[in-house]
mmCIF file of C-alpha atoms in Angstrom:
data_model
loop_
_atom_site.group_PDB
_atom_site.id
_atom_site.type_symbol
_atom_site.label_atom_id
_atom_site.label_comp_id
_atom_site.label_asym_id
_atom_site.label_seq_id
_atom_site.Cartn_x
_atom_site.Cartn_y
_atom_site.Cartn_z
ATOM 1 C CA UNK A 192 0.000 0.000 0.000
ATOM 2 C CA UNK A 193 1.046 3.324 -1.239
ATOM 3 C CA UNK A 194 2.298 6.011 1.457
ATOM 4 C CA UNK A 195 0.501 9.519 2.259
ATOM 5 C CA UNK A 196 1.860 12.748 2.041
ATOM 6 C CA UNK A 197 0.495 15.061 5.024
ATOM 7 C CA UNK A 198 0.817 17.679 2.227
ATOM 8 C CA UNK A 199 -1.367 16.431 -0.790
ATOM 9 C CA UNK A 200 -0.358 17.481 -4.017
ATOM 10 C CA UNK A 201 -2.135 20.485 -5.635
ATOM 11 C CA UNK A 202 -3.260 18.801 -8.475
ATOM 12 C CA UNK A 203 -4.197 15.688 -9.878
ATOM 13 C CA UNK A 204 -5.417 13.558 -12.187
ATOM 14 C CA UNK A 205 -8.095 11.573 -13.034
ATOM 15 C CA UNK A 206 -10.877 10.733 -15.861
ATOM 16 C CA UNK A 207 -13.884 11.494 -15.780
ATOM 17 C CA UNK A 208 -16.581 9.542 -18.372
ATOM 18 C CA UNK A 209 -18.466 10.912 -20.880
ATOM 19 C CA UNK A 210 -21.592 9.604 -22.388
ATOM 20 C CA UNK A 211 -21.425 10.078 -26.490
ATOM 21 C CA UNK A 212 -25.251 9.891 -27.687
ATOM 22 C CA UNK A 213 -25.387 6.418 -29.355
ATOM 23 C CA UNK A 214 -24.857 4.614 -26.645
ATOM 24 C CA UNK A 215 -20.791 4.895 -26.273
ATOM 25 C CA UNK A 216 -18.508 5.860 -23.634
ATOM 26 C CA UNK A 217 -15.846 8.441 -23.784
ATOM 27 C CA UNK A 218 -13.589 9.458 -20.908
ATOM 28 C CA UNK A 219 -11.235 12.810 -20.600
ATOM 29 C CA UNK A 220 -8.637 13.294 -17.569
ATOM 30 C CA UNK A 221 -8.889 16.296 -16.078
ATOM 31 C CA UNK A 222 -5.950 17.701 -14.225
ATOM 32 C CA UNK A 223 -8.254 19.134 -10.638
ATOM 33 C CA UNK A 224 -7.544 21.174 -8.187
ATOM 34 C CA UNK A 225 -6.766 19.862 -4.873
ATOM 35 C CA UNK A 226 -8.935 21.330 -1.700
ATOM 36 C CA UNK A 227 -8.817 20.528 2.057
ATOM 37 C CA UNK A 228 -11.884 19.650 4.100
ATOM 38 C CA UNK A 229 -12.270 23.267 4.961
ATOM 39 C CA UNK A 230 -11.804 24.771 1.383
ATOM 40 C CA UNK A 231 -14.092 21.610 0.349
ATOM 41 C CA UNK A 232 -16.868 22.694 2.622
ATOM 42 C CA UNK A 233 -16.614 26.326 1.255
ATOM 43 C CA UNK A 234 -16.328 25.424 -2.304
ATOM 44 C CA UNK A 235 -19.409 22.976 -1.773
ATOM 45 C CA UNK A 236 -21.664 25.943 -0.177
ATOM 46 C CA UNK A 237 -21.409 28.411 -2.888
ATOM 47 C CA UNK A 238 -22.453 25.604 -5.921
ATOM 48 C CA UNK A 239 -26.087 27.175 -5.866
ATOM 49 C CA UNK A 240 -26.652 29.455 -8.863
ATOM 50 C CA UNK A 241 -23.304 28.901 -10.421
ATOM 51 C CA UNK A 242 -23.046 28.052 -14.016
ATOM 52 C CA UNK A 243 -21.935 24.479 -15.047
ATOM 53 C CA UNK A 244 -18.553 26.265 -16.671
ATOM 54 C CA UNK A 245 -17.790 28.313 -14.041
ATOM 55 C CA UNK A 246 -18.036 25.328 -11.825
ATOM 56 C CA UNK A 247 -16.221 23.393 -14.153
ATOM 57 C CA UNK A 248 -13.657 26.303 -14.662
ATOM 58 C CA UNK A 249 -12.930 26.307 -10.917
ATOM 59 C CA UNK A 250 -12.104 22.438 -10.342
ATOM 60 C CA UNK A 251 -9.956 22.016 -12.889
ATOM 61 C CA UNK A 252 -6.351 23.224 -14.346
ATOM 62 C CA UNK A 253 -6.183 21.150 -17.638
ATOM 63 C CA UNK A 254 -7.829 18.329 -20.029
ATOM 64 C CA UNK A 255 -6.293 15.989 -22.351
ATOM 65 C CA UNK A 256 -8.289 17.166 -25.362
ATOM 66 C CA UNK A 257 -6.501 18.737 -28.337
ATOM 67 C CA UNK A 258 -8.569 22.065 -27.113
ATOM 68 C CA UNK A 259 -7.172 24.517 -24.956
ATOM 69 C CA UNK A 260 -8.675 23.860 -21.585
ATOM 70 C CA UNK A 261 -10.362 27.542 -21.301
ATOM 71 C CA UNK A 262 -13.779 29.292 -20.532
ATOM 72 C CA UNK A 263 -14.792 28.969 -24.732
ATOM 73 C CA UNK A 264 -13.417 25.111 -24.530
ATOM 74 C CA UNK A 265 -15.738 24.164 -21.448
ATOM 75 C CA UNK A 266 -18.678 25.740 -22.470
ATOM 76 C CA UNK A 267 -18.758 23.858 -25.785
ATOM 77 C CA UNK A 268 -17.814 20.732 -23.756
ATOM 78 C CA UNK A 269 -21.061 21.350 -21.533
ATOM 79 C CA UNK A 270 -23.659 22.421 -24.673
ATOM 80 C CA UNK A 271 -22.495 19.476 -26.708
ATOM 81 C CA UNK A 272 -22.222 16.873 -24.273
ATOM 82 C CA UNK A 273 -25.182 17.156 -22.111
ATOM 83 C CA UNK A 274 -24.271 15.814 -18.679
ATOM 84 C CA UNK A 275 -20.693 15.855 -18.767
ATOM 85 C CA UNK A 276 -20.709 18.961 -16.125
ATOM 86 C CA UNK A 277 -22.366 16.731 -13.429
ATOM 87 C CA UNK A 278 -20.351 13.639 -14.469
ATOM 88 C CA UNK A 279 -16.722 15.976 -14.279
ATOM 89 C CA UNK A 280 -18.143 17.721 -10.753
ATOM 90 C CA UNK A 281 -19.016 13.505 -9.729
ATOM 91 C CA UNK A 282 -15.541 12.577 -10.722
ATOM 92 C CA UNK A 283 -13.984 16.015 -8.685
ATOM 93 C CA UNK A 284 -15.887 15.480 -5.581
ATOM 94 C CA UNK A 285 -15.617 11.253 -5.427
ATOM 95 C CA UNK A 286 -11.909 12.040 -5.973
ATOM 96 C CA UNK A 287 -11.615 14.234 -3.052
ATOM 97 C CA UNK A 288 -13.845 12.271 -0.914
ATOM 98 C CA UNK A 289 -12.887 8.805 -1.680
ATOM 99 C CA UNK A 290 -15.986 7.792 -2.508
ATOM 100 C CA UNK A 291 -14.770 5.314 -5.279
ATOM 101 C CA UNK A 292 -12.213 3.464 -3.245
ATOM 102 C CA UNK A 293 -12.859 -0.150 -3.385
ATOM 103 C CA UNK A 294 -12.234 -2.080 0.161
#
């Protein structure tokens, strides 16, 4: 098992899935931002009212899309691929929370 750092890193990675209409599967890593419990808790209360690509803009650094990960980028993501806000904020906040660790 894999040692801790009391002083997480203030990025990282992972991929978040994407549905494609026809019935496939896409995924893109995003590169997020890391936040403590107390940042967390903050970021978590002001969600209400926020658009999906502002949300989206303040999670994450970088994609691995061809794009440029920007404001113009994200909001085309979040038109064309409807969903794919709530399944990058899932991916952010089970990331953070460990809510996908397997036991």
């Amino acid at each position: 098992m894999a040692k801790i750092s009391l002083d997480p890193n203030p990025t990282f990675k992972a991929k978040a899935p994407i549905h494609v209409p026809g019935g496939r599967k896409a995924e893109i890593e995003f590169k997020f931002k890391y936040r403590d419990a107390d940042e967390f808790k903050e970021f978590t209360e002001k969600l209400e009212g926020r658009s999906d690509v502002d949300i989206l803009m303040d999670i994450a650094v970088d994609w691995d899309l061809d794009e440029a990960f920007d404001k113009q980028s994200v909001e085309k993501l979040t038109k064309k691929y409807i969903g794919s806000a709530r399944s990058v904020l899932n991916t952010y906040v089970d990331e953070l929370t460990g809510a996908r660790a397997k036991n």
